Amino acid sequence: MPIDEITQKVSDRYAQAASTGEQMCCPTSYDMADLQSFIPEEVLKISYGCGTPAGLKTVSPGETVLDIGSGGGIDCFEASRLVGPTGHVIGIDMTDTMLAIARKNAPVVAANLGYASSNVEFRKGMADSIPVNDGTVDLIISNCVINLAPDKRKVFREMFRVAKPGGRFTISDIVADQPVPQYLVHDAEKWSDCLSGALTLTDYIAGMAGAGFLGIHLTKASPWQVIDGIHFFSVTLTGYKLPASSSQSDIRYATLRGPFSRVVDELGMTHLRGIPQPITPDAVCLLSQTSLASHFVLSSEALWLDQTDDRWTAVYPADAPCTWQGHFAMLAGPFIEASDDDHHVYRRGEPVEICSKTLRVIETDGYAPHFAIINRAGRHVGGDAVTCTPNGSCC
Ligand SMILES: C[S@@+](CC[C@H](N)C(=O)[O-])C[C@H]1O[C@@H](n2cnc3c(N)ncnc32)[C@H](O)[C@@H]1O
């Protein structure tokens, strides 16, 4: 299907949905009672996201937020409240009907928040050609939109262009556990249903990384639909446009604390738990980001950790039989590769089949934020218990 045709069909579909107020897309977990206190019902009922703008929790007063594919404006209005009257929010969308509803409600929301005038503006524009100046945005959000854009690499490049150095994104979107086959890609209706244009998690993160973002990591993942054996799930990802690194820092070494026993960071450097690794100023900047900092001890002198040190973390599988129940774990950053203490090697975005013991390990606090887990069995599996040898033959 030609790109223009996809875009027109998607826009027509969302224009129609906005006019009728019909329900579309996926479950979200907004606190509707809270939002109803300042956002009109007309906006709330055409909320078509697939996540909640978790990144908004990181917003500070005075910041500039950009929402790509802002629809009726729900996330822009939440951002408006958080950045306060000195902040600025820009929503962009390609669909006039959506823009009209969002613009009509902006002064109502401003009045409900007690602002003298609205700090939100809605601009007509495309995700792959964002009508915003270079390097001006602190936080980019987007809720279930980029899957609808035919040229996602262009969208990711545009995001990087408009982000300030030190800026960040938090994006909720639909991804798939395997490439979407051509018979779905060429089904116009399934484009608007957020299915045809879904990338694999690997390609999604690679696209963001290719544009220049680093520290990319998972904030949330929830299963959504299985169609013809393809698992579609919603992810919320965060990443950073790092500021220029400083050669002034006296940090020279990073020592991996765990729980991973080995990781490869996004600059391609391998870290083994407990062993100090000399690092460059760029790596200092990357490893200091919130999503990575808790995994490392950064130091000016080489620092070795062993199991007796409180900073060393590890989670071992139970010494008991396990079952295979259809679970697959996908590492979703902030590393491109990581190993656990039971011989598994996880590569970013690639599903790895795991047994019940490994599932329990991955569900612990240190691991859980880094994995999306799906169950490909499609039905409850009792599974015969398998006993591991000491070398870990089952898992
Ligand atoms: C699934 S809705 C999500 C709307 C909003 N983010 C929300 O959470 O309610 C998708 C929105 O993105 C817009 N959109 C889709 N593709 C776009 C593109 N390539 N450029 C700009 N807007 C786009 C549609 O017009 C629609 O308003």
Short mmCIF file of C-alpha atoms and ligand atoms in Angstrom, two decimals:
data_model
loop_
_atom_site.label_atom_id
_atom_site.label_comp_id
_atom_site.label_asym_id
_atom_site.label_seq_id
_atom_site.Cartn_x
_atom_site.Cartn_y
_atom_site.Cartn_z
CA MET A 1 0.00 0.00 0.00
CA PRO A 2 1.40 3.45 -0.84
CA ILE A 3 2.40 5.52 2.19
CA ASP A 4 -0.04 8.34 1.40
CA GLU A 5 -2.90 5.87 1.24
CA ILE A 6 -2.02 4.39 4.65
CA THR A 7 -1.80 7.84 6.20
CA GLN A 8 -5.10 9.00 4.69
CA LYS A 9 -6.93 5.87 5.84
CA VAL A 10 -5.53 6.16 9.38
CA SER A 11 -6.48 9.84 9.55
CA ASP A 12 -10.01 9.17 8.23
CA ARG A 13 -10.46 6.40 10.77
CA TYR A 14 -9.44 8.58 13.72
CA ALA A 15 -11.50 11.51 12.43
CA GLN A 16 -14.52 9.22 12.35
CA ALA A 17 -13.79 7.87 15.83
CA ALA A 18 -13.40 11.39 17.24
CA SER A 19 -16.74 12.47 15.73
CA THR A 20 -18.65 9.52 17.11
CA GLY A 21 -16.71 9.15 20.38
CA GLU A 22 -16.39 5.40 19.83
CA GLN A 23 -13.98 3.27 21.85
CA MET A 24 -10.77 2.25 20.08
CA CYS A 25 -7.48 0.61 20.83
CA CYS A 26 -6.27 -0.67 24.08
CA PRO A 27 -6.75 -0.71 27.81
CA THR A 28 -4.89 2.05 29.67
CA SER A 29 -4.63 2.66 33.37
CA TYR A 30 -5.37 6.34 33.78
CA ASP A 31 -6.74 7.60 37.07
CA MET A 32 -9.91 8.81 35.36
CA ALA A 33 -11.43 10.26 38.54
CA ASP A 34 -8.39 12.51 38.88
CA LEU A 35 -8.39 13.54 35.20
CA GLN A 36 -12.13 14.26 35.28
CA SER A 37 -11.44 16.94 37.87
CA PHE A 38 -9.94 19.21 35.18
CA ILE A 39 -10.25 17.60 31.71
CA PRO A 40 -13.66 17.70 29.94
CA GLU A 41 -15.44 14.44 29.14
CA GLU A 42 -15.30 15.22 25.40
CA VAL A 43 -11.51 14.73 25.57
CA LEU A 44 -11.48 11.77 27.93
CA LYS A 45 -13.89 9.71 25.87
CA ILE A 46 -11.63 9.84 22.80
CA SER A 47 -8.52 8.73 24.63
CA TYR A 48 -7.03 6.14 22.27
CA GLY A 49 -3.67 5.45 23.88
CA CYS A 50 -2.11 2.12 24.82
CA GLY A 51 -0.28 3.21 27.95
CA THR A 52 -0.19 6.00 30.43
CA PRO A 53 2.34 8.77 30.04
CA ALA A 54 4.53 7.44 32.82
CA GLY A 55 7.28 9.84 31.76
CA LEU A 56 5.16 12.69 32.96
CA LYS A 57 6.03 11.62 36.49
CA THR A 58 9.52 12.92 35.74
CA VAL A 59 8.36 16.35 34.58
CA SER A 60 9.44 19.48 36.41
CA PRO A 61 7.68 22.83 36.44
CA GLY A 62 8.76 25.05 33.56
CA GLU A 63 9.70 22.22 31.17
CA THR A 64 8.66 21.93 27.52
CA VAL A 65 6.78 18.75 26.61
CA LEU A 66 5.96 17.55 23.08
CA ASP A 67 3.20 14.98 22.47
CA ILE A 68 3.42 13.27 19.06
CA GLY A 69 -0.07 12.31 17.84
CA SER A 70 -1.85 14.16 20.61
CA GLY A 71 -5.39 13.17 19.53
CA GLY A 72 -8.02 14.81 21.74
CA GLY A 73 -5.24 16.07 24.02
CA ILE A 74 -5.55 13.92 27.14
CA ASP A 75 -1.80 13.58 27.73
CA CYS A 76 -1.09 17.20 26.79
CA PHE A 77 -3.56 18.38 29.40
CA GLU A 78 -2.01 16.15 32.05
CA ALA A 79 1.38 17.58 31.03
CA SER A 80 -0.07 21.09 31.23
CA ARG A 81 -0.90 20.54 34.90
CA LEU A 82 2.56 19.14 35.69
CA VAL A 83 4.73 21.74 33.93
CA GLY A 84 2.68 24.51 35.52
CA PRO A 85 1.94 27.93 34.07
CA THR A 86 5.62 28.59 33.28
CA GLY A 87 5.95 25.39 31.26
CA HIS A 88 4.91 24.77 27.68
CA VAL A 89 3.19 21.83 25.99
CA ILE A 90 2.97 21.22 22.24
CA GLY A 91 0.64 18.60 20.81
CA ILE A 92 0.96 17.67 17.15
CA ASP A 93 -1.53 15.64 15.17
CA MET A 94 -2.36 15.15 11.50
CA THR A 95 -6.15 14.86 11.93
CA ASP A 96 -8.21 18.06 11.87
CA THR A 97 -11.14 16.62 13.84
CA MET A 98 -8.77 15.67 16.68
CA LEU A 99 -7.07 19.05 16.61
CA ALA A 100 -10.42 20.86 16.71
CA ILE A 101 -11.55 19.02 19.85
CA ALA A 102 -8.16 19.50 21.54
CA ARG A 103 -8.01 23.23 20.71
CA LYS A 104 -11.59 23.84 21.83
CA ASN A 105 -10.84 22.31 25.24
CA ALA A 106 -7.45 23.96 25.89
CA PRO A 107 -8.94 27.16 27.42
CA VAL A 108 -11.38 25.08 29.49
CA VAL A 109 -8.52 23.06 30.98
CA ALA A 110 -6.47 26.24 31.60
CA ALA A 111 -9.41 27.79 33.47
CA ASN A 112 -9.90 24.59 35.51
CA LEU A 113 -6.21 24.69 36.46
CA GLY A 114 -6.42 28.37 37.37
CA TYR A 115 -4.01 29.51 34.63
CA ALA A 116 -4.39 33.02 33.15
CA SER A 117 -3.97 31.49 29.68
CA SER A 118 -3.38 28.03 28.26
CA ASN A 119 0.19 26.74 28.19
CA VAL A 120 -0.78 24.12 25.58
CA GLU A 121 -0.81 24.59 21.83
CA PHE A 122 -1.89 22.12 19.19
CA ARG A 123 -0.13 22.19 15.84
CA LYS A 124 -1.11 20.34 12.70
CA GLY A 125 1.78 18.16 11.61
CA MET A 126 3.18 14.76 10.83
CA ALA A 127 5.19 12.58 13.17
CA ASP A 128 7.89 12.19 10.52
CA SER A 129 8.18 15.94 9.96
CA ILE A 130 7.59 17.51 13.36
CA PRO A 131 6.78 21.24 13.24
CA VAL A 132 9.05 22.08 16.18
CA ASN A 133 12.49 23.76 16.29
CA ASP A 134 15.71 21.80 16.83
CA GLY A 135 16.82 21.08 20.40
CA THR A 136 13.88 22.71 22.18
CA VAL A 137 12.02 19.90 23.96
CA ASP A 138 12.75 18.50 27.46
CA LEU A 139 10.38 15.54 27.26
CA ILE A 140 8.82 13.86 24.22
CA ILE A 141 5.77 11.71 24.88
CA SER A 142 3.58 9.75 22.48
CA ASN A 143 0.78 7.34 23.15
CA CYS A 144 0.01 4.66 20.56
CA VAL A 145 0.95 6.69 17.49
CA ILE A 146 4.34 5.73 16.09
CA ASN A 147 3.06 2.29 15.02
CA LEU A 148 0.68 4.22 12.74
CA ALA A 149 3.49 6.10 10.99
CA PRO A 150 4.73 4.32 7.84
CA ASP A 151 8.34 5.61 8.13
CA LYS A 152 9.30 5.10 11.74
CA ARG A 153 13.01 5.74 11.28
CA LYS A 154 12.14 9.24 10.11
CA VAL A 155 9.97 9.72 13.22
CA PHE A 156 12.80 8.60 15.51
CA ARG A 157 15.24 10.96 13.76
CA GLU A 158 12.76 13.81 14.14
CA MET A 159 12.40 13.06 17.85
CA PHE A 160 16.16 13.22 18.29
CA ARG A 161 16.35 16.50 16.35
CA VAL A 162 13.76 18.30 18.50
CA ALA A 163 15.00 16.95 21.87
CA LYS A 164 17.29 19.20 23.92
CA PRO A 165 20.70 17.74 24.82
CA GLY A 166 19.85 16.14 28.18
CA GLY A 167 16.24 15.68 27.02
CA ARG A 168 14.32 12.42 27.14
CA PHE A 169 11.39 10.53 25.66
CA THR A 170 8.74 8.28 27.14
CA ILE A 171 6.71 6.55 24.48
CA SER A 172 3.88 4.02 24.78
CA ASP A 173 3.30 1.96 21.68
CA ILE A 174 2.28 -1.44 20.35
CA VAL A 175 5.04 -3.87 19.35
CA ALA A 176 5.04 -7.49 18.20
CA ASP A 177 7.09 -10.52 19.25
CA GLN A 178 7.93 -11.30 15.59
CA PRO A 179 7.81 -9.44 12.27
CA VAL A 180 4.24 -8.69 11.17
CA PRO A 181 3.61 -10.69 7.95
CA GLN A 182 2.77 -8.99 4.66
CA TYR A 183 -0.88 -10.08 4.65
CA LEU A 184 -1.40 -7.97 7.80
CA VAL A 185 0.89 -5.14 6.68
CA HIS A 186 -1.31 -4.69 3.60
CA ASP A 187 -4.61 -4.71 5.49
CA ALA A 188 -5.71 -1.06 5.72
CA GLU A 189 -8.12 -1.63 8.58
CA LYS A 190 -5.48 -3.28 10.73
CA TRP A 191 -3.26 -0.21 10.34
CA SER A 192 -5.79 1.88 12.25
CA ASP A 193 -6.14 -0.94 14.78
CA CYS A 194 -2.44 -0.41 15.63
CA LEU A 195 -1.48 -3.86 14.33
CA SER A 196 -0.16 -3.64 10.73
CA GLY A 197 2.49 -1.06 11.51
CA ALA A 198 3.79 -2.64 14.72
CA LEU A 199 7.55 -3.21 14.80
CA THR A 200 9.24 -5.96 16.76
CA LEU A 201 10.63 -4.80 20.09
CA THR A 202 14.14 -5.34 18.67
CA ASP A 203 13.49 -3.10 15.67
CA TYR A 204 11.72 -0.48 17.77
CA ILE A 205 14.62 -0.09 20.18
CA ALA A 206 17.17 -0.33 17.36
CA GLY A 207 15.35 2.49 15.57
CA MET A 208 15.53 4.72 18.64
CA ALA A 209 19.18 3.82 19.20
CA GLY A 210 19.93 4.42 15.50
CA ALA A 211 18.53 7.93 15.84
CA GLY A 212 21.00 8.59 18.67
CA PHE A 213 19.03 7.94 21.87
CA LEU A 214 20.80 6.05 24.67
CA GLY A 215 19.85 4.57 28.02
CA ILE A 216 16.75 3.09 26.36
CA HIS A 217 14.80 1.01 28.85
CA LEU A 218 11.41 -0.41 29.63
CA THR A 219 9.00 1.41 31.91
CA LYS A 220 6.04 -0.90 31.42
CA ALA A 221 4.89 -3.84 29.29
CA SER A 222 1.43 -5.41 29.04
CA PRO A 223 0.13 -8.15 26.76
CA TRP A 224 -2.61 -7.00 24.39
CA GLN A 225 -3.74 -9.34 21.58
CA VAL A 226 -2.62 -12.51 19.85
CA ILE A 227 -3.45 -12.65 16.15
CA ASP A 228 -2.44 -15.69 14.09
CA GLY A 229 0.15 -16.58 16.72
CA ILE A 230 1.69 -13.10 16.75
CA HIS A 231 1.77 -11.53 20.19
CA PHE A 232 1.06 -7.81 20.16
CA PHE A 233 1.87 -6.04 23.38
CA SER A 234 2.05 -2.52 24.68
CA VAL A 235 5.38 -1.16 25.88
CA THR A 236 6.37 2.11 27.44
CA LEU A 237 10.00 2.93 26.71
CA THR A 238 12.19 5.76 27.96
CA GLY A 239 15.51 6.98 26.57
CA TYR A 240 17.82 9.98 26.63
CA LYS A 241 19.55 12.40 24.30
CA LEU A 242 22.66 12.60 26.43
CA PRO A 243 24.26 15.97 27.14
CA ALA A 244 27.84 16.49 25.98
CA SER A 245 30.13 14.42 28.21
CA SER A 246 32.42 16.22 30.62
CA SER A 247 36.13 15.45 30.73
CA GLN A 248 36.18 17.22 34.13
CA SER A 249 34.73 14.21 35.95
CA ASP A 250 37.19 12.21 38.08
CA ILE A 251 35.24 8.98 37.45
CA ARG A 252 37.41 6.48 35.57
CA TYR A 253 35.93 3.05 36.42
CA ALA A 254 32.58 1.27 36.48
CA THR A 255 32.04 -1.94 38.44
CA LEU A 256 28.90 -3.95 37.69
CA ARG A 257 26.98 -4.75 40.89
CA GLY A 258 24.39 -7.17 39.42
CA PRO A 259 21.92 -8.82 39.43
CA PHE A 260 23.11 -9.52 35.87
CA SER A 261 26.39 -11.42 35.93
CA ARG A 262 27.50 -9.81 32.64
CA VAL A 263 26.15 -6.97 30.50
CA VAL A 264 27.09 -5.24 27.26
CA ASP A 265 26.21 -1.56 27.46
CA GLU A 266 24.94 0.51 24.53
CA LEU A 267 28.45 1.77 23.78
CA GLY A 268 29.48 -1.85 23.21
CA MET A 269 31.50 -2.27 26.41
CA THR A 270 31.28 -5.57 28.31
CA HIS A 271 31.05 -5.49 32.12
CA LEU A 272 31.48 -8.53 34.36
CA ARG A 273 29.98 -8.35 37.82
CA GLY A 274 32.47 -7.27 40.45
CA ILE A 275 35.30 -6.44 38.03
CA PRO A 276 36.20 -2.77 37.50
CA GLN A 277 36.13 -1.63 33.88
CA PRO A 278 37.96 1.54 32.74
CA ILE A 279 35.41 3.85 31.12
CA THR A 280 35.43 6.89 28.82
CA PRO A 281 33.73 10.23 29.63
CA ASP A 282 30.88 9.22 27.27
CA ALA A 283 30.38 6.01 29.24
CA VAL A 284 30.40 7.97 32.52
CA CYS A 285 27.58 10.08 31.14
CA LEU A 286 25.61 7.01 29.97
CA LEU A 287 26.11 4.90 33.10
CA SER A 288 25.10 7.84 35.32
CA GLN A 289 21.59 7.94 33.82
CA THR A 290 18.83 6.87 36.19
CA SER A 291 18.07 3.61 34.38
CA LEU A 292 21.69 2.42 34.64
CA ALA A 293 23.10 4.03 37.76
CA SER A 294 21.78 1.42 40.19
CA HIS A 295 23.61 -1.35 38.31
CA PHE A 296 27.10 0.12 38.75
CA VAL A 297 29.49 1.58 41.25
CA LEU A 298 31.30 4.43 39.50
CA SER A 299 34.68 5.31 41.00
CA SER A 300 37.91 7.20 40.44
CA GLU A 301 40.04 4.16 41.41
CA ALA A 302 39.55 0.55 40.30
CA LEU A 303 37.08 -1.02 42.73
CA TRP A 304 36.58 -4.80 43.00
CA LEU A 305 33.42 -6.23 44.50
CA ASP A 306 32.89 -9.75 45.83
CA GLN A 307 29.95 -11.62 47.25
CA THR A 308 30.63 -10.37 50.77
CA ASP A 309 30.13 -6.76 49.68
CA ASP A 310 26.66 -5.28 50.31
CA ARG A 311 26.71 -3.73 46.85
CA TRP A 312 27.06 -7.10 45.10
CA THR A 313 23.65 -8.36 43.95
CA ALA A 314 22.70 -11.75 42.55
CA VAL A 315 19.53 -13.83 42.26
CA TYR A 316 19.98 -17.58 41.86
CA PRO A 317 17.29 -20.01 40.65
CA ALA A 318 15.75 -22.31 43.24
CA ASP A 319 17.37 -25.72 43.62
CA ALA A 320 14.14 -27.54 42.73
CA PRO A 321 12.40 -29.10 39.71
CA CYS A 322 10.96 -26.68 37.17
CA THR A 323 8.27 -26.73 34.49
CA TRP A 324 8.05 -25.24 31.02
CA GLN A 325 4.83 -23.26 30.73
CA GLY A 326 5.27 -21.25 27.53
CA HIS A 327 6.94 -18.15 28.95
CA PHE A 328 9.39 -16.10 26.90
CA ALA A 329 11.39 -13.19 28.29
CA MET A 330 12.52 -10.24 26.18
CA LEU A 331 15.25 -7.98 27.49
CA ALA A 332 14.19 -4.38 26.83
CA GLY A 333 17.30 -2.47 27.84
CA PRO A 334 19.14 -0.62 29.17
CA PHE A 335 21.74 -3.14 27.90
CA ILE A 336 22.10 -4.64 24.44
CA GLU A 337 23.00 -8.00 25.95
CA ALA A 338 22.90 -9.42 29.47
CA SER A 339 23.47 -12.75 31.24
CA ASP A 340 21.93 -14.08 34.45
CA ASP A 341 23.44 -16.53 36.94
CA ASP A 342 21.96 -19.52 35.15
CA HIS A 343 23.67 -19.40 31.75
CA HIS A 344 20.95 -17.46 29.90
CA VAL A 345 22.08 -14.82 27.47
CA TYR A 346 19.39 -12.24 26.68
CA ARG A 347 19.78 -10.02 23.61
CA ARG A 348 17.73 -6.84 23.51
CA GLY A 349 14.24 -7.52 22.13
CA GLU A 350 14.80 -11.23 21.36
CA PRO A 351 12.40 -13.69 23.04
CA VAL A 352 14.18 -16.34 25.15
CA GLU A 353 12.14 -19.31 26.37
CA ILE A 354 12.33 -19.59 30.15
CA CYS A 355 11.21 -22.23 32.64
CA SER A 356 9.24 -21.62 35.83
CA LYS A 357 12.42 -21.24 37.90
CA THR A 358 13.87 -18.60 35.61
CA LEU A 359 10.51 -16.82 35.51
CA ARG A 360 10.68 -16.55 39.29
CA VAL A 361 14.20 -15.10 39.05
CA ILE A 362 13.17 -12.59 36.40
CA GLU A 363 10.18 -11.49 38.44
CA THR A 364 12.40 -10.33 41.29
CA ASP A 365 12.88 -6.58 41.78
CA GLY A 366 16.35 -6.31 40.27
CA TYR A 367 15.43 -8.06 37.01
CA ALA A 368 11.72 -7.35 36.52
CA PRO A 369 11.97 -3.77 35.20
CA HIS A 370 14.12 -4.95 32.29
CA PHE A 371 11.94 -7.66 30.79
CA ALA A 372 8.72 -7.96 28.82
CA ILE A 373 7.29 -11.44 29.34
CA ILE A 374 4.82 -13.16 27.03
CA ASN A 375 3.28 -16.62 27.14
CA ARG A 376 3.25 -18.29 23.74
CA ALA A 377 1.51 -21.45 24.97
CA GLY A 378 -1.87 -19.82 24.46
CA ARG A 379 -3.48 -22.10 27.03
CA HIS A 380 -2.69 -23.21 30.54
CA VAL A 381 0.19 -25.69 30.54
CA GLY A 382 0.67 -27.92 33.55
CA GLY A 383 3.99 -29.19 32.25
CA ASP A 384 5.91 -32.17 33.59
CA ALA A 385 8.45 -31.19 36.20
CA VAL A 386 12.03 -31.31 34.94
CA THR A 387 14.97 -31.69 37.23
CA CYS A 388 18.05 -29.66 36.41
CA THR A 389 21.46 -31.15 36.71
CA PRO A 390 23.92 -29.04 38.70
CA ASN A 391 25.08 -27.68 35.32
CA GLY A 392 21.62 -26.39 34.54
CA SER A 393 20.52 -28.73 31.73
CA CYS A 394 16.88 -27.64 31.91
CA CYS A 395 17.34 -23.92 32.13
C1 LIG B 1 -4.36 5.90 18.61
S1 LIG B 1 -4.64 7.65 18.51
C2 LIG B 1 -3.85 8.19 20.00
C3 LIG B 1 -4.23 9.60 20.37
C4 LIG B 1 -3.65 10.10 21.69
N1 LIG B 1 -2.23 9.96 21.76
C5 LIG B 1 -4.28 9.39 22.86
O1 LIG B 1 -3.58 8.75 23.64
O2 LIG B 1 -5.50 9.48 22.99
C6 LIG B 1 -3.53 8.12 17.25
C7 LIG B 1 -3.50 9.60 16.94
O3 LIG B 1 -2.31 9.86 16.21
C8 LIG B 1 -2.59 10.61 15.06
N2 LIG B 1 -1.64 10.17 14.04
C9 LIG B 1 -1.53 8.94 13.51
N3 LIG B 1 -0.49 8.87 12.66
C10 LIG B 1 0.08 10.09 12.66
C11 LIG B 1 1.20 10.65 11.99
N4 LIG B 1 1.91 9.93 11.16
N5 LIG B 1 1.50 11.94 12.22
C12 LIG B 1 0.76 12.69 13.09
N6 LIG B 1 -0.32 12.22 13.74
C13 LIG B 1 -0.65 10.93 13.55
C14 LIG B 1 -4.05 10.30 14.72
O4 LIG B 1 -4.63 11.36 14.01
C15 LIG B 1 -4.65 10.11 16.09
O5 LIG B 1 -5.12 11.31 16.64
#
